[in-house]
């Protein structure tokens, strides 16, 4: 089960990932303004137990000791996101230096620890003022994002070389504007499609801006992708799986890599959701060449056609499920990586998130034993190794997540961390999986300790 070490080249990077709203807290500090998640979480019934990111892991104040934990873990890279409302409290215009100062300190501390930062510019915390002006369905938000990207790149670009414009535009658009289960909680499919187009457009607009500010920048975007398997080879199930793949995968991959939206999917939206206003030049902008694609992956989908021919997921009774209700399916990641490689030929791939929530408990000695998480990571990392051996250009892997944190609509109930957070005291307790990952990294080629044991 432990992956063959030779599958991973010496320059393969191992890390963990987090996002600002999920860990920082300090929601009112140093000039930060309200984000759509502050507003949404404050509405009763939107987040489990009424929980919010007001304090979260208090990482804003504890970043130095948190980075010490990352250093002890032995990761070479760390992915975090910048909170737009800390940098531009009005969404655009006046820059809040104290917000930038925080990320300056964070980056310096990481570099001192020998850890290379991967910065995500947008992990869902849109300044509320921009939502009040129409949010992502409003095309003007793309310019606000591009200006924001330039401000952050200018300030951090002397030290930060790896840039991710957006995290999971499918989630930000569909969960936020289509289904209303994430901020800002709107429920209009046309808004979701407009939001998705503007997220992608703002990505494409930001790529040259970041390159202009950062010598040697490597710029990419992170998509949540999932391999879709037809439940049977009946034509209607095959078509349903293809449509499901179209809505959640191809609708994002095609514009970025091929400069088109998939026609079959556009047709499926007809009569149900108004298509976005795609202007001349938008698709050229969106398909600006990028240095890498980040993939967040947790599961797979087995899909059949419901009586109306629409895609429906089929539960796999023989499979293990995580506490998110997601099927553990490492082959799905292997197949996904190869499919993306074959169909889109990205210059490089990173697994920018992969991990699992389980019911972690502290035992009487204070330890957190999480054998399910270790087994999950072993199997998924094994699948990444097989995909690399099969030719996919995979350059790195980030465990979601470094710390237990605010899991959006699930509040603090779902624990994804390698490090347990005791919320009443905010104490950090590395789980067994943290020690396992540390040992695993230390054995990898290119790691100083690996040379020593070799
Ligand atoms: C996402 C986000 C993360 C989540 C993680 C687990 O994929 O939703 O990028 O912020 O916490 O994926 O759901």
XYZ file of C-alpha atoms and ligand atoms in Angstrom:
467
model
C 0.000 0.000 0.000
C 2.869 2.404 0.716
C 3.704 3.918 -2.635
C 6.807 2.930 -4.515
C 9.305 5.650 -3.741
C 10.716 5.634 -7.240
C 7.353 6.868 -8.539
C 8.128 10.298 -7.091
C 10.993 12.276 -8.575
C 13.416 14.098 -6.282
C 11.869 17.480 -7.109
C 8.320 16.353 -6.231
C 6.972 18.642 -3.485
C 5.052 17.515 -0.391
C 2.904 19.905 1.570
C -0.346 20.762 3.275
C -3.050 23.311 2.489
C -5.381 25.710 4.306
C -7.582 28.716 3.497
C -7.825 32.102 5.199
C -11.434 32.096 6.368
C -11.163 28.544 7.640
C -8.220 29.142 9.985
C -7.371 32.796 10.574
C -10.104 34.178 12.834
C -9.324 37.785 13.877
C -12.278 38.762 11.750
C -12.373 42.362 12.943
C -8.704 42.955 13.350
C -6.256 45.317 11.678
C -8.791 46.819 9.334
C -10.272 43.648 7.848
C -13.758 44.233 6.470
C -16.717 41.865 6.320
C -16.613 39.015 3.805
C -19.545 37.135 2.310
C -18.752 34.279 4.673
C -19.028 36.499 7.773
C -22.425 37.670 6.547
C -23.647 34.219 5.522
C -22.466 32.400 8.667
C -24.293 34.947 10.834
C -27.650 33.957 9.304
C -29.303 31.346 11.543
C -29.526 27.938 9.908
C -26.852 28.463 7.276
C -23.961 26.868 9.177
C -24.258 23.879 11.483
C -24.619 24.969 15.136
C -24.481 28.624 14.078
C -20.694 28.472 13.958
C -18.610 31.156 12.208
C -15.016 31.972 11.314
C -14.823 34.776 13.866
C -12.085 33.013 15.846
C -11.567 29.804 13.825
C -8.083 28.446 14.688
C -6.844 31.916 15.673
C -4.075 31.307 13.181
C -3.802 35.074 12.654
C -2.175 35.298 16.077
C -0.639 31.820 16.231
C 0.942 31.678 12.796
C 4.505 31.472 14.125
C 3.881 28.402 16.300
C 1.774 26.906 13.502
C 4.670 27.287 11.096
C 6.925 25.632 13.670
C 4.558 22.630 13.448
C 4.825 22.682 9.663
C 8.598 22.775 9.909
C 8.595 19.792 12.252
C 6.336 17.993 9.812
C 9.074 18.383 7.226
C 6.933 19.751 4.378
C 8.729 21.598 1.623
C 5.665 23.601 0.550
C 2.567 25.130 2.123
C -0.559 26.383 0.376
C -2.540 29.152 2.074
C -4.931 31.831 0.874
C -4.967 35.596 1.248
C -8.120 37.253 2.611
C -9.193 39.914 0.137
C -11.120 41.887 2.837
C -7.871 42.321 4.778
C -6.084 43.798 1.760
C -8.815 45.950 0.200
C -11.531 46.511 2.816
C -13.637 48.378 0.245
C -13.125 45.568 -2.263
C -11.118 47.888 -4.487
C -9.159 51.125 -4.152
C -7.483 51.945 -0.833
C -4.943 49.337 0.280
C -4.882 48.334 3.953
C -1.180 48.013 4.739
C -1.807 46.164 8.002
C -3.502 43.402 6.057
C -0.523 43.056 3.744
C 1.818 43.151 6.746
C 0.268 39.963 8.108
C 1.005 38.017 4.922
C 4.483 39.540 4.823
C 5.193 38.122 8.265
C 3.639 34.780 7.334
C 5.746 34.469 4.182
C 8.948 35.481 5.971
C 8.307 32.952 8.716
C 7.667 30.202 6.155
C 10.845 31.009 4.274
C 12.833 31.013 7.516
C 11.438 27.513 8.113
C 12.598 26.446 4.654
C 9.011 26.129 3.344
C 8.012 27.446 -0.057
C 4.700 29.320 -0.106
C 1.916 28.595 -2.638
C -0.537 31.468 -2.447
C -4.219 31.195 -3.383
C -5.674 34.628 -4.065
C -9.351 33.726 -3.823
C -10.616 31.016 -1.515
C -14.218 32.243 -1.299
C -14.032 35.266 1.035
C -15.310 37.984 -1.276
C -15.551 41.392 0.442
C -19.234 41.860 1.277
C -19.208 45.336 -0.314
C -18.550 43.692 -3.675
C -21.403 41.252 -3.135
C -23.616 44.247 -2.351
C -22.604 45.610 -5.760
C -23.678 42.367 -7.476
C -20.955 39.895 -6.504
C -19.457 37.475 -9.010
C -22.441 37.581 -11.373
C -21.488 41.238 -11.940
C -18.724 41.546 -14.536
C -17.177 44.526 -12.683
C -16.002 42.135 -9.974
C -13.423 40.762 -12.431
C -11.614 44.098 -12.534
C -11.712 44.403 -8.754
C -10.115 40.945 -8.530
C -7.428 41.794 -11.049
C -6.487 44.930 -9.101
C -6.421 42.930 -5.879
C -4.211 40.269 -7.490
C -1.799 42.999 -8.601
C -1.612 44.523 -5.115
C -0.807 41.201 -3.449
C 1.623 40.108 -6.169
C 3.496 43.427 -5.957
C 3.916 43.105 -2.199
C 4.760 39.400 -1.890
C 6.185 38.676 -5.341
C 9.827 39.150 -4.352
C 9.411 36.014 -2.176
C 6.342 34.186 -3.446
C 6.752 32.524 -6.858
C 3.786 30.122 -6.936
C 0.392 31.708 -7.470
C -3.076 30.185 -7.633
C -5.695 32.656 -8.808
C -8.857 30.844 -7.732
C -9.865 27.897 -5.616
C -12.664 25.737 -7.016
C -14.720 28.089 -9.166
C -17.363 25.346 -9.472
C -17.993 25.507 -5.704
C -17.816 29.302 -5.531
C -20.370 29.622 -8.331
C -22.733 26.668 -7.918
C -22.704 26.208 -4.131
C -22.705 29.972 -3.549
C -24.997 31.319 -6.281
C -26.877 28.283 -7.577
C -27.725 26.114 -4.589
C -27.354 28.666 -1.823
C -25.575 26.289 0.553
C -22.423 28.424 0.647
C -21.983 32.200 0.807
C -23.519 34.370 -0.467
C -26.462 31.965 -0.454
C -28.172 32.838 -3.717
C -30.264 30.264 -5.547
C -30.348 31.187 -9.200
C -28.704 28.975 -11.837
C -28.211 31.918 -14.199
C -26.303 33.721 -11.425
C -24.191 30.610 -10.917
C -23.252 30.477 -14.598
C -22.518 34.211 -14.708
C -20.421 33.877 -11.546
C -18.501 30.944 -13.043
C -17.774 32.893 -16.220
C -16.538 35.902 -14.267
C -14.416 33.797 -11.936
C -12.744 32.256 -14.988
C -12.453 35.614 -16.747
C -10.863 37.215 -13.692
C -8.417 34.308 -13.556
C -7.389 34.953 -17.150
C -7.103 38.691 -16.536
C -4.969 38.172 -13.438
C -2.450 35.816 -15.095
C -0.525 38.534 -17.015
C -0.868 40.953 -14.091
C 0.829 38.492 -11.727
C 3.519 37.700 -14.289
C 4.111 41.438 -14.734
C 4.628 41.952 -11.005
C 6.558 38.793 -10.162
C 9.761 37.865 -11.924
C 9.823 34.089 -12.355
C 6.184 33.653 -11.324
C 4.471 30.300 -11.828
C 0.766 30.913 -12.157
C -2.106 28.434 -12.116
C -5.654 27.836 -10.964
C -7.152 25.150 -8.736
C -10.262 23.236 -9.806
C -12.246 20.684 -7.831
C -12.458 17.753 -10.211
C -13.894 14.315 -9.793
C -13.828 11.368 -12.181
C -17.346 10.328 -13.225
C -18.036 6.679 -13.973
C -21.263 5.463 -15.572
C -23.017 2.998 -13.250
C -23.619 0.609 -16.157
C -22.890 0.658 -19.869
C -26.503 1.412 -20.708
C -26.433 4.397 -23.095
C -28.561 6.566 -20.775
C -26.152 6.002 -17.854
C -23.154 6.725 -20.062
C -24.832 9.941 -21.228
C -25.692 10.921 -17.645
C -22.081 10.427 -16.537
C -20.890 12.450 -19.517
C -23.251 15.296 -18.636
C -22.205 15.247 -14.985
C -18.583 15.405 -16.135
C -19.544 18.270 -18.423
C -21.209 20.407 -15.793
C -18.583 20.044 -13.105
C -15.332 19.256 -14.951
C -15.420 20.227 -18.640
C -17.291 23.515 -18.082
C -14.113 24.700 -16.312
C -11.355 22.712 -18.034
C -12.445 23.433 -21.615
C -12.391 27.251 -21.421
C -9.045 27.237 -19.593
C -7.259 24.764 -21.866
C -9.232 24.786 -25.125
C -10.708 28.289 -25.148
C -14.296 27.045 -25.587
C -17.318 26.102 -23.513
C -18.565 22.569 -24.228
C -21.582 22.754 -26.567
C -23.307 19.657 -25.221
C -23.324 21.140 -21.720
C -24.491 24.561 -22.932
C -27.391 22.787 -24.651
C -28.288 20.995 -21.451
C -28.622 24.359 -19.659
C -31.074 25.623 -22.303
C -34.515 26.361 -20.932
C -33.269 26.005 -17.382
C -30.420 28.455 -16.863
C -29.667 31.488 -18.952
C -26.154 31.214 -20.384
C -23.562 33.788 -19.329
C -22.775 36.855 -21.375
C -19.543 35.740 -23.066
C -18.040 38.710 -24.890
C -15.534 38.773 -27.737
C -12.096 38.024 -26.403
C -13.267 36.507 -23.105
C -12.300 32.973 -24.063
C -8.874 34.083 -25.308
C -8.362 35.781 -21.951
C -9.494 32.745 -19.983
C -7.253 30.395 -21.970
C -4.052 32.351 -21.267
C -1.304 29.721 -20.923
C -0.715 28.714 -17.315
C 2.221 27.015 -15.639
C 0.226 24.413 -13.770
C -3.230 23.157 -12.937
C -4.089 22.505 -9.310
C -6.558 19.681 -8.699
C -8.553 19.246 -5.515
C -9.907 15.739 -5.288
C -11.598 13.754 -2.556
C -13.783 11.151 -4.199
C -15.304 9.880 -7.436
C -18.875 9.701 -8.691
C -20.712 6.675 -10.042
C -23.582 8.063 -12.075
C -26.803 6.686 -13.504
C -29.662 8.335 -15.360
C -32.697 9.104 -13.206
C -36.180 8.584 -14.712
C -35.898 12.004 -16.396
C -32.476 11.104 -17.810
C -30.702 13.453 -15.396
C -27.495 12.364 -13.615
C -27.962 10.703 -10.223
C -25.193 9.431 -7.970
C -25.231 5.778 -7.020
C -24.032 4.864 -3.546
C -21.409 2.111 -3.509
C -22.435 -0.135 -0.651
C -19.186 -2.089 -0.623
C -17.066 1.074 -0.296
C -15.826 2.952 2.733
C -17.199 6.482 3.212
C -15.659 9.400 5.137
C -17.638 11.418 7.657
C -18.434 13.911 4.870
C -20.303 11.043 3.208
C -17.707 10.887 0.433
C -16.666 7.534 -0.998
C -13.022 6.582 -0.494
C -11.940 5.875 -4.075
C -8.223 6.342 -4.752
C -8.466 4.891 -8.275
C -10.713 7.828 -9.065
C -7.784 10.180 -8.502
C -5.470 8.035 -10.617
C -7.975 7.955 -13.489
C -8.705 11.668 -13.145
C -5.041 12.682 -13.322
C -4.484 10.599 -16.451
C -7.654 11.825 -18.099
C -6.748 15.491 -17.487
C -3.242 14.811 -18.784
C -4.513 13.126 -21.952
C -7.350 15.503 -22.759
C -5.793 18.839 -21.792
C -2.001 18.428 -21.639
C -1.372 20.840 -18.749
C 2.290 21.815 -18.359
C 2.230 20.508 -14.787
C -0.271 19.142 -12.294
C -0.431 19.507 -8.529
C -2.848 17.804 -6.199
C -3.542 21.008 -4.276
C -6.000 19.298 -1.898
C -6.667 15.724 -0.882
C -7.604 14.363 2.509
C -10.483 13.192 4.645
C -12.676 13.992 7.621
C -13.201 11.251 10.180
C -14.586 11.265 13.716
C -11.354 12.028 15.522
C -11.341 11.704 19.281
C -8.672 12.291 21.900
C -7.923 9.250 24.005
C -7.228 9.329 27.752
C -3.538 10.010 27.138
C -4.431 13.051 25.021
C -3.374 11.484 21.712
C -5.470 11.413 18.561
C -5.321 8.078 16.765
C -6.657 8.366 13.246
C -5.775 5.157 11.410
C -8.530 5.796 8.821
C -6.863 9.049 7.752
C -3.454 7.399 7.480
C -4.924 4.577 5.392
C -6.745 7.114 3.219
C -3.562 9.091 2.591
C -1.486 5.978 1.897
C -3.964 4.780 -0.695
C -4.427 8.170 -2.373
C -0.710 8.935 -2.437
C -0.241 5.478 -3.917
C -2.729 6.389 -6.654
C -0.832 9.635 -7.347
C 2.387 7.621 -7.632
C 0.772 5.272 -10.134
C -0.528 8.201 -12.178
C 2.976 9.712 -12.194
C 4.444 6.372 -13.297
C 1.785 6.236 -16.049
C 2.975 9.573 -17.390
C 0.874 12.330 -15.792
C 3.122 15.369 -15.090
C 2.434 15.539 -11.360
C 4.794 17.768 -9.448
C 3.402 17.899 -5.944
C 0.810 16.901 -3.382
C -0.823 18.906 -0.581
C -2.803 17.274 2.223
C -6.069 19.005 3.074
C -5.644 20.060 5.728
C -2.799 21.096 7.983
C -5.152 21.960 10.888
C -8.732 21.051 11.740
C -10.712 24.097 10.694
C -14.013 25.763 9.774
C -15.526 23.385 7.238
C -17.907 25.937 5.657
C -21.568 24.951 6.079
C -20.471 22.068 8.335
C -18.895 24.432 10.854
C -16.282 22.784 13.088
C -17.956 19.371 13.064
C -15.801 17.923 10.289
C -12.128 17.498 11.087
C -9.758 17.280 8.105
C -6.508 18.182 9.886
C -3.243 16.357 10.363
C -3.257 18.439 13.523
C -6.207 18.307 15.898
C -7.496 21.620 17.224
C -9.147 21.622 20.638
C -11.507 24.510 19.965
C -12.218 25.566 23.573
C -8.498 26.075 24.257
C -7.229 26.301 20.660
C -4.514 23.854 21.626
C -2.897 21.985 18.702
C -2.380 18.221 18.974
C -0.621 16.495 16.086
C -2.610 13.387 15.149
C -1.010 10.015 14.432
C -1.402 10.785 10.719
C 0.847 13.846 11.184
C 3.638 11.597 12.453
C 2.963 9.112 9.667
C 3.156 11.867 6.991
C 6.352 13.184 8.569
C 7.959 9.772 8.310
C 6.693 9.305 4.790
C 8.123 12.650 3.622
C 11.438 11.939 5.306
C 11.803 8.752 3.236
C 11.181 10.491 -0.083
C 13.984 11.032 -2.580
C 15.356 14.561 -2.439
C 14.582 14.909 1.259
C 17.743 15.481 3.323
C 16.810 12.655 5.706
C 16.219 10.280 2.816
C 19.810 10.754 1.662
C 20.926 9.963 5.211
C 18.986 6.686 5.431
C 19.734 5.613 1.834
C -13.176 22.774 -0.748
C -12.191 23.738 -0.232
C -11.735 23.416 1.152
C -12.558 22.424 1.911
C -12.149 21.008 1.599
C -12.978 19.973 2.322
O -12.819 21.900 -1.510
O -14.335 22.859 -0.374
O -11.138 24.002 -1.050
O -11.786 24.679 1.705
O -12.454 22.634 3.267
O -12.281 20.779 0.241
O -14.322 20.068 1.963
